[in-house]
Amino acid sequence: MTSNRWFIDSETGELSDVLLCPPDNYSWIPSNDIAIQTMAKGVRIDRSALAAQFRELVSALEGAGAACHFLQPRAGMPYQVYTRDSSQTTPWGTVVTRLMRPERTAEEGEIRTFYQPDDIWKSATKGHIEGGDIHIIRPGLVAVGVTGGRTDEAGAREFLGWFEEAGWATRMIRFPEHFLHLDVIFTMVTENLAIAAVDVLDDEDLDWFRAQGIRLLPVSYKEAMRDMGCNVLALGRDRVVSPRHSMRINEMLRAEGLTVIDPELNQFSQGGGSIHCMTMPLRRASLVTG
């Protein structure tokens, strides 16, 4: 039995606790197309700006009422800052995921150091699955992105099988490996509303989302890849954290009545990750009422 200290049943319930990792050892490496393009242009990390942007994100989260918890940054883990991938909170506790990239596999050790044994509900053992591909949309509905490059079918099937045993509706969403994770092209921003690269997702997947009552606000390919524009974090109560440089998207979200908190995060987005990647919600208020 797990203690269920950590709990989420959606991507949009009010956030009370979140896991991050300081960017002490963060660096851009040519492991994804976004970082490769950034480095090809001769751009280099500004480490002073990097640290300031991380502090700004933490301040924004704390200001919104979320308690921030931190992994211990370890040498040799350049992408440990992207805490979304190495574990996944569920309604039944934490799942320790199974990272595919060799430069990231050692992150599992620090994850197991952070969580108490009773926090861990399951550990992925088949194939690979990363948290950036997992979207617990709302109670009873979960989707997992599958590219074969970060999350493969075996990993997705094992993870979704646990939810199916609990009676949840599930879906695998396939897209090209170029896009890294599902949260690069699709993210919920509030109940029944998401932003999505609609020209990237298959029509069958778009139809499926709409059949679930989810309205999709369109994000362009350029916004998704250049700006990590879909990679935002819902805070609950119609609030969302979105990077400052995503100006059109932020105005689109505000036009929907959402409060947008917009820290600067371009030192991270240029390496292939942004706010959603950098945060693993540990606890959200349940969307189940009554």
mmCIF file of C-alpha atoms in Angstrom:
data_model
loop_
_atom_site.group_PDB
_atom_site.id
_atom_site.type_symbol
_atom_site.label_atom_id
_atom_site.label_comp_id
_atom_site.label_asym_id
_atom_site.label_seq_id
_atom_site.Cartn_x
_atom_site.Cartn_y
_atom_site.Cartn_z
ATOM 1 C CA MET A 1 0.000 0.000 0.000
ATOM 2 C CA THR A 2 1.169 3.538 -0.756
ATOM 3 C CA SER A 3 0.788 6.559 1.482
ATOM 4 C CA ASN A 4 -0.628 8.558 -1.424
ATOM 5 C CA ARG A 5 1.252 11.573 -0.092
ATOM 6 C CA TRP A 6 1.409 12.783 -3.679
ATOM 7 C CA PHE A 7 -1.712 12.841 -5.853
ATOM 8 C CA ILE A 8 -2.978 14.204 -9.140
ATOM 9 C CA ASP A 9 -6.007 13.176 -11.168
ATOM 10 C CA SER A 10 -5.694 15.854 -13.847
ATOM 11 C CA GLU A 11 -3.384 18.350 -15.524
ATOM 12 C CA THR A 12 -5.578 21.261 -14.415
ATOM 13 C CA GLY A 13 -6.531 20.834 -10.754
ATOM 14 C CA GLU A 14 -5.211 23.514 -8.407
ATOM 15 C CA LEU A 15 -1.472 22.931 -7.908
ATOM 16 C CA SER A 16 -0.237 22.793 -4.309
ATOM 17 C CA ASP A 17 3.141 20.988 -4.593
ATOM 18 C CA VAL A 18 5.612 20.726 -7.464
ATOM 19 C CA LEU A 19 9.014 19.126 -8.042
ATOM 20 C CA LEU A 20 11.880 21.043 -9.690
ATOM 21 C CA CYS A 21 15.657 20.743 -9.973
ATOM 22 C CA PRO A 22 18.109 23.669 -9.847
ATOM 23 C CA PRO A 23 19.982 24.106 -13.167
ATOM 24 C CA ASP A 24 23.467 23.890 -11.629
ATOM 25 C CA ASN A 25 24.595 21.263 -14.162
ATOM 26 C CA TYR A 26 22.252 22.166 -17.003
ATOM 27 C CA SER A 27 23.757 22.390 -20.458
ATOM 28 C CA TRP A 28 22.594 22.191 -24.045
ATOM 29 C CA ILE A 29 23.627 18.965 -25.683
ATOM 30 C CA PRO A 30 22.868 17.749 -29.223
ATOM 31 C CA SER A 31 20.301 15.186 -28.093
ATOM 32 C CA ASN A 32 17.229 16.875 -29.576
ATOM 33 C CA ASP A 33 16.535 18.918 -32.693
ATOM 34 C CA ILE A 34 15.779 22.125 -30.796
ATOM 35 C CA ALA A 35 19.138 22.161 -28.999
ATOM 36 C CA ILE A 36 20.919 21.148 -32.209
ATOM 37 C CA GLN A 37 19.434 24.121 -34.070
ATOM 38 C CA THR A 38 20.276 26.511 -31.225
ATOM 39 C CA MET A 39 23.892 25.334 -31.054
ATOM 40 C CA ALA A 40 24.260 25.446 -34.847
ATOM 41 C CA LYS A 41 23.513 29.172 -34.688
ATOM 42 C CA GLY A 42 26.443 29.669 -32.328
ATOM 43 C CA VAL A 43 24.227 30.585 -29.366
ATOM 44 C CA ARG A 44 25.647 29.802 -25.937
ATOM 45 C CA ILE A 45 24.013 29.581 -22.525
ATOM 46 C CA ASP A 46 24.129 32.718 -20.396
ATOM 47 C CA ARG A 47 24.535 31.070 -17.009
ATOM 48 C CA SER A 48 23.714 34.221 -15.071
ATOM 49 C CA ALA A 49 20.450 34.576 -17.010
ATOM 50 C CA LEU A 50 19.805 30.851 -16.598
ATOM 51 C CA ALA A 51 19.996 31.085 -12.801
ATOM 52 C CA ALA A 52 17.892 34.252 -12.726
ATOM 53 C CA GLN A 53 15.206 32.650 -14.914
ATOM 54 C CA PHE A 54 15.003 29.606 -12.670
ATOM 55 C CA ARG A 55 14.626 31.848 -9.622
ATOM 56 C CA GLU A 56 11.878 33.770 -11.431
ATOM 57 C CA LEU A 57 10.014 30.527 -12.167
ATOM 58 C CA VAL A 58 10.261 29.391 -8.549
ATOM 59 C CA SER A 59 9.038 32.797 -7.373
ATOM 60 C CA ALA A 60 6.101 32.633 -9.790
ATOM 61 C CA LEU A 61 5.095 29.186 -8.578
ATOM 62 C CA GLU A 62 5.410 30.119 -4.913
ATOM 63 C CA GLY A 63 3.514 33.338 -5.550
ATOM 64 C CA ALA A 64 0.701 31.244 -7.011
ATOM 65 C CA GLY A 65 0.532 29.185 -3.815
ATOM 66 C CA ALA A 66 2.536 26.125 -4.840
ATOM 67 C CA ALA A 67 5.149 24.666 -2.503
ATOM 68 C CA CYS A 68 8.341 23.981 -4.455
ATOM 69 C CA HIS A 69 10.340 20.813 -3.755
ATOM 70 C CA PHE A 70 13.775 20.226 -5.261
ATOM 71 C CA LEU A 71 15.903 17.358 -6.463
ATOM 72 C CA GLN A 72 19.605 17.515 -5.619
ATOM 73 C CA PRO A 73 21.374 18.468 -8.875
ATOM 74 C CA ARG A 74 24.020 15.926 -9.793
ATOM 75 C CA ALA A 75 27.100 16.304 -11.982
ATOM 76 C CA GLY A 76 26.859 14.570 -15.321
ATOM 77 C CA MET A 77 23.072 15.015 -15.568
ATOM 78 C CA PRO A 78 22.669 17.920 -18.007
ATOM 79 C CA TYR A 79 18.891 17.565 -18.364
ATOM 80 C CA GLN A 80 17.974 16.646 -14.782
ATOM 81 C CA VAL A 81 16.305 20.070 -14.591
ATOM 82 C CA TYR A 82 13.474 18.628 -16.706
ATOM 83 C CA THR A 83 11.825 16.858 -13.763
ATOM 84 C CA ARG A 84 8.681 16.118 -15.781
ATOM 85 C CA ASP A 85 10.299 13.087 -17.376
ATOM 86 C CA SER A 86 11.806 11.017 -14.568
ATOM 87 C CA SER A 87 8.654 10.365 -12.526
ATOM 88 C CA GLN A 88 4.899 10.721 -12.840
ATOM 89 C CA THR A 89 2.401 11.440 -10.101
ATOM 90 C CA THR A 90 -0.887 9.538 -10.398
ATOM 91 C CA PRO A 91 -4.090 9.193 -8.325
ATOM 92 C CA TRP A 92 -2.451 6.212 -6.578
ATOM 93 C CA GLY A 93 1.037 7.586 -5.941
ATOM 94 C CA THR A 94 4.222 8.021 -7.955
ATOM 95 C CA VAL A 95 5.392 6.057 -10.967
ATOM 96 C CA VAL A 96 9.148 5.958 -11.528
ATOM 97 C CA THR A 97 9.449 6.174 -15.295
ATOM 98 C CA ARG A 98 12.121 4.661 -17.560
ATOM 99 C CA LEU A 99 14.178 7.228 -19.461
ATOM 100 C CA MET A 100 15.508 6.276 -22.863
ATOM 101 C CA ARG A 101 18.422 8.642 -23.534
ATOM 102 C CA PRO A 102 21.723 7.338 -22.083
ATOM 103 C CA GLU A 103 22.639 10.761 -20.675
ATOM 104 C CA ARG A 104 19.448 10.698 -18.599
ATOM 105 C CA THR A 105 19.178 7.144 -17.258
ATOM 106 C CA ALA A 106 21.184 7.959 -14.123
ATOM 107 C CA GLU A 107 18.446 10.407 -13.054
ATOM 108 C CA GLU A 108 16.497 7.477 -11.644
ATOM 109 C CA GLY A 109 18.873 7.271 -8.690
ATOM 110 C CA GLU A 110 18.164 10.801 -7.503
ATOM 111 C CA ILE A 111 14.426 10.298 -8.076
ATOM 112 C CA ARG A 112 14.455 7.296 -5.765
ATOM 113 C CA THR A 113 16.401 9.322 -3.216
ATOM 114 C CA PHE A 114 13.801 12.096 -3.262
ATOM 115 C CA TYR A 115 10.701 9.935 -2.917
ATOM 116 C CA GLN A 116 9.968 7.938 0.190
ATOM 117 C CA PRO A 117 9.466 4.217 -0.500
ATOM 118 C CA ASP A 118 5.749 4.474 0.306
ATOM 119 C CA ASP A 119 5.377 7.288 -2.251
ATOM 120 C CA ILE A 120 6.193 4.949 -5.142
ATOM 121 C CA TRP A 121 3.181 3.113 -6.533
ATOM 122 C CA LYS A 122 4.764 1.535 -9.619
ATOM 123 C CA SER A 123 8.064 1.450 -11.499
ATOM 124 C CA ALA A 124 8.153 1.180 -15.273
ATOM 125 C CA THR A 125 9.888 -2.018 -16.377
ATOM 126 C CA LYS A 126 8.930 -2.478 -20.027
ATOM 127 C CA GLY A 127 10.356 -0.427 -22.869
ATOM 128 C CA HIS A 128 10.647 3.265 -22.073
ATOM 129 C CA ILE A 129 8.261 5.968 -20.936
ATOM 130 C CA GLU A 130 8.957 9.607 -20.019
ATOM 131 C CA GLY A 131 6.703 12.007 -18.156
ATOM 132 C CA GLY A 132 6.675 14.585 -20.926
ATOM 133 C CA ASP A 133 4.623 12.121 -22.964
ATOM 134 C CA ILE A 134 2.062 11.501 -20.195
ATOM 135 C CA HIS A 135 -1.062 13.621 -19.940
ATOM 136 C CA ILE A 136 -3.487 12.777 -17.137
ATOM 137 C CA ILE A 137 -6.172 14.929 -18.688
ATOM 138 C CA ARG A 138 -8.898 14.560 -16.070
ATOM 139 C CA PRO A 139 -10.272 11.829 -13.804
ATOM 140 C CA GLY A 140 -10.880 8.803 -16.000
ATOM 141 C CA LEU A 141 -8.978 10.035 -19.074
ATOM 142 C CA VAL A 142 -5.258 9.718 -19.858
ATOM 143 C CA ALA A 143 -3.189 9.993 -23.044
ATOM 144 C CA VAL A 144 0.417 8.989 -23.718
ATOM 145 C CA GLY A 145 2.524 10.176 -26.648
ATOM 146 C CA VAL A 146 4.537 7.557 -28.532
ATOM 147 C CA THR A 147 7.426 8.355 -30.866
ATOM 148 C CA GLY A 148 9.772 5.448 -30.223
ATOM 149 C CA GLY A 149 12.486 7.986 -29.453
ATOM 150 C CA ARG A 150 11.565 8.861 -25.862
ATOM 151 C CA THR A 151 8.467 6.794 -25.154
ATOM 152 C CA ASP A 152 7.936 3.555 -27.041
ATOM 153 C CA GLU A 153 4.863 1.372 -27.414
ATOM 154 C CA ALA A 154 5.948 -1.154 -24.785
ATOM 155 C CA GLY A 155 6.426 1.564 -22.168
ATOM 156 C CA ALA A 156 3.155 3.266 -23.084
ATOM 157 C CA ARG A 157 1.193 -0.001 -22.993
ATOM 158 C CA GLU A 158 2.490 -0.914 -19.546
ATOM 159 C CA PHE A 159 1.672 2.524 -18.127
ATOM 160 C CA LEU A 160 -1.759 2.791 -19.746
ATOM 161 C CA GLY A 161 -2.553 -0.763 -18.654
ATOM 162 C CA TRP A 162 -2.422 0.322 -15.010
ATOM 163 C CA PHE A 163 -5.009 3.017 -15.716
ATOM 164 C CA GLU A 164 -7.174 0.670 -17.772
ATOM 165 C CA GLU A 165 -7.266 -1.716 -14.808
ATOM 166 C CA ALA A 166 -8.753 1.176 -12.820
ATOM 167 C CA GLY A 167 -11.407 1.750 -15.484
ATOM 168 C CA TRP A 168 -9.872 4.784 -17.189
ATOM 169 C CA ALA A 169 -10.207 5.565 -20.898
ATOM 170 C CA THR A 170 -6.765 5.714 -22.527
ATOM 171 C CA ARG A 171 -5.191 6.653 -25.833
ATOM 172 C CA MET A 172 -1.778 6.424 -27.445
ATOM 173 C CA ILE A 173 -0.972 9.445 -29.608
ATOM 174 C CA ARG A 174 1.701 8.827 -32.225
ATOM 175 C CA PHE A 175 3.778 11.601 -33.783
ATOM 176 C CA PRO A 176 7.306 12.038 -35.232
ATOM 177 C CA GLU A 177 10.298 11.724 -32.892
ATOM 178 C CA HIS A 178 11.397 15.200 -34.015
ATOM 179 C CA PHE A 179 8.897 16.659 -31.513
ATOM 180 C CA LEU A 180 10.452 14.889 -28.495
ATOM 181 C CA HIS A 181 7.417 14.630 -26.224
ATOM 182 C CA LEU A 182 3.657 15.102 -26.335
ATOM 183 C CA ASP A 183 3.957 18.253 -24.214
ATOM 184 C CA VAL A 184 5.801 19.958 -27.086
ATOM 185 C CA ILE A 185 2.649 19.768 -29.211
ATOM 186 C CA PHE A 186 -0.256 19.460 -26.740
ATOM 187 C CA THR A 187 -0.939 20.721 -23.198
ATOM 188 C CA MET A 188 -4.105 21.261 -21.184
ATOM 189 C CA VAL A 189 -4.431 24.824 -19.865
ATOM 190 C CA THR A 190 -7.703 24.566 -17.946
ATOM 191 C CA GLU A 191 -10.582 22.110 -17.796
ATOM 192 C CA ASN A 192 -11.654 21.111 -21.323
ATOM 193 C CA LEU A 193 -9.285 23.609 -22.980
ATOM 194 C CA ALA A 194 -5.850 22.865 -24.467
ATOM 195 C CA ILE A 195 -3.267 24.436 -26.732
ATOM 196 C CA ALA A 196 -2.028 22.209 -29.530
ATOM 197 C CA ALA A 197 0.001 22.128 -32.721
ATOM 198 C CA VAL A 198 -3.081 21.125 -34.686
ATOM 199 C CA ASP A 199 -1.147 20.786 -37.949
ATOM 200 C CA VAL A 200 1.123 18.183 -36.335
ATOM 201 C CA LEU A 201 -1.400 15.954 -34.567
ATOM 202 C CA ASP A 202 -3.213 13.387 -36.709
ATOM 203 C CA ASP A 203 -6.800 14.206 -37.618
ATOM 204 C CA GLU A 204 -7.945 11.080 -35.770
ATOM 205 C CA ASP A 205 -6.310 12.360 -32.574
ATOM 206 C CA LEU A 206 -7.787 15.828 -33.035
ATOM 207 C CA ASP A 207 -11.206 14.239 -33.449
ATOM 208 C CA TRP A 208 -10.631 12.128 -30.332
ATOM 209 C CA PHE A 209 -9.743 15.169 -28.207
ATOM 210 C CA ARG A 210 -12.812 17.007 -29.451
ATOM 211 C CA ALA A 211 -14.987 13.962 -28.783
ATOM 212 C CA GLN A 212 -13.831 14.185 -25.151
ATOM 213 C CA GLY A 213 -15.140 17.748 -25.042
ATOM 214 C CA ILE A 214 -11.669 19.311 -25.226
ATOM 215 C CA ARG A 215 -11.419 22.512 -27.232
ATOM 216 C CA LEU A 216 -8.060 23.070 -28.956
ATOM 217 C CA LEU A 217 -6.458 26.488 -29.385
ATOM 218 C CA PRO A 218 -4.056 26.365 -32.363
ATOM 219 C CA VAL A 219 -0.299 26.782 -31.991
ATOM 220 C CA SER A 220 1.914 26.907 -35.086
ATOM 221 C CA TYR A 221 4.816 24.558 -35.786
ATOM 222 C CA LYS A 222 7.236 27.459 -35.375
ATOM 223 C CA GLU A 223 5.746 28.477 -32.028
ATOM 224 C CA ALA A 224 5.851 24.881 -30.808
ATOM 225 C CA MET A 225 9.451 24.170 -31.816
ATOM 226 C CA ARG A 226 11.193 27.552 -31.745
ATOM 227 C CA ASP A 227 9.428 28.879 -28.641
ATOM 228 C CA MET A 228 8.284 25.675 -26.873
ATOM 229 C CA GLY A 229 4.941 27.465 -26.998
ATOM 230 C CA CYS A 230 2.766 24.492 -25.994
ATOM 231 C CA ASN A 231 5.003 23.705 -23.023
ATOM 232 C CA VAL A 232 3.022 25.547 -20.362
ATOM 233 C CA LEU A 233 1.859 24.641 -16.852
ATOM 234 C CA ALA A 234 -1.749 24.897 -15.688
ATOM 235 C CA LEU A 235 -1.997 26.053 -12.077
ATOM 236 C CA GLY A 236 -5.740 25.509 -11.672
ATOM 237 C CA ARG A 237 -8.407 28.154 -11.148
ATOM 238 C CA ASP A 238 -7.922 29.379 -14.737
ATOM 239 C CA ARG A 239 -4.262 30.295 -14.222
ATOM 240 C CA VAL A 240 -1.357 29.198 -16.390
ATOM 241 C CA VAL A 241 2.407 29.742 -16.463
ATOM 242 C CA SER A 242 3.657 30.411 -19.993
ATOM 243 C CA PRO A 243 7.029 31.806 -21.159
ATOM 244 C CA ARG A 244 7.209 35.538 -21.769
ATOM 245 C CA HIS A 245 8.436 35.174 -25.334
ATOM 246 C CA SER A 246 5.229 33.335 -26.346
ATOM 247 C CA MET A 247 3.435 36.641 -26.738
ATOM 248 C CA ARG A 248 0.751 35.602 -29.247
ATOM 249 C CA ILE A 249 -0.094 32.459 -27.304
ATOM 250 C CA ASN A 250 -0.247 34.381 -24.045
ATOM 251 C CA GLU A 251 -2.643 36.920 -25.543
ATOM 252 C CA MET A 252 -4.746 34.055 -26.923
ATOM 253 C CA LEU A 253 -4.925 32.523 -23.440
ATOM 254 C CA ARG A 254 -5.817 35.855 -21.849
ATOM 255 C CA ALA A 255 -8.582 36.294 -24.425
ATOM 256 C CA GLU A 256 -10.034 33.036 -23.077
ATOM 257 C CA GLY A 257 -10.199 34.600 -19.618
ATOM 258 C CA LEU A 258 -7.112 32.900 -18.213
ATOM 259 C CA THR A 259 -4.605 34.609 -15.939
ATOM 260 C CA VAL A 260 -1.176 34.184 -17.551
ATOM 261 C CA ILE A 261 1.996 34.338 -15.439
ATOM 262 C CA ASP A 262 4.882 34.823 -17.855
ATOM 263 C CA PRO A 263 8.424 34.350 -16.505
ATOM 264 C CA GLU A 264 11.341 34.614 -18.920
ATOM 265 C CA LEU A 265 12.656 31.145 -19.759
ATOM 266 C CA ASN A 266 14.480 31.391 -23.081
ATOM 267 C CA GLN A 267 17.680 29.869 -21.677
ATOM 268 C CA PHE A 268 15.739 26.641 -21.168
ATOM 269 C CA SER A 269 13.485 26.684 -24.223
ATOM 270 C CA GLN A 270 16.489 26.970 -26.534
ATOM 271 C CA GLY A 271 17.735 23.656 -25.105
ATOM 272 C CA GLY A 272 14.515 21.820 -25.866
ATOM 273 C CA GLY A 273 12.415 22.265 -22.722
ATOM 274 C CA SER A 274 10.318 24.823 -20.903
ATOM 275 C CA ILE A 275 7.887 25.192 -18.001
ATOM 276 C CA HIS A 276 5.971 21.935 -18.403
ATOM 277 C CA CYS A 277 9.247 20.008 -18.773
ATOM 278 C CA MET A 278 10.734 21.669 -15.682
ATOM 279 C CA THR A 279 7.868 20.836 -13.325
ATOM 280 C CA MET A 280 6.414 17.578 -12.055
ATOM 281 C CA PRO A 281 3.213 18.314 -10.132
ATOM 282 C CA LEU A 282 3.298 16.360 -6.886
ATOM 283 C CA ARG A 283 -0.132 17.304 -5.649
ATOM 284 C CA ARG A 284 -3.152 18.887 -7.246
ATOM 285 C CA ALA A 285 -6.681 19.314 -5.922
ATOM 286 C CA SER A 286 -8.920 16.584 -7.299
ATOM 287 C CA LEU A 287 -11.386 17.464 -10.027
ATOM 288 C CA VAL A 288 -13.807 14.935 -8.569
ATOM 289 C CA THR A 289 -16.487 16.746 -6.596
ATOM 290 C CA GLY A 290 -19.266 15.595 -4.347
#
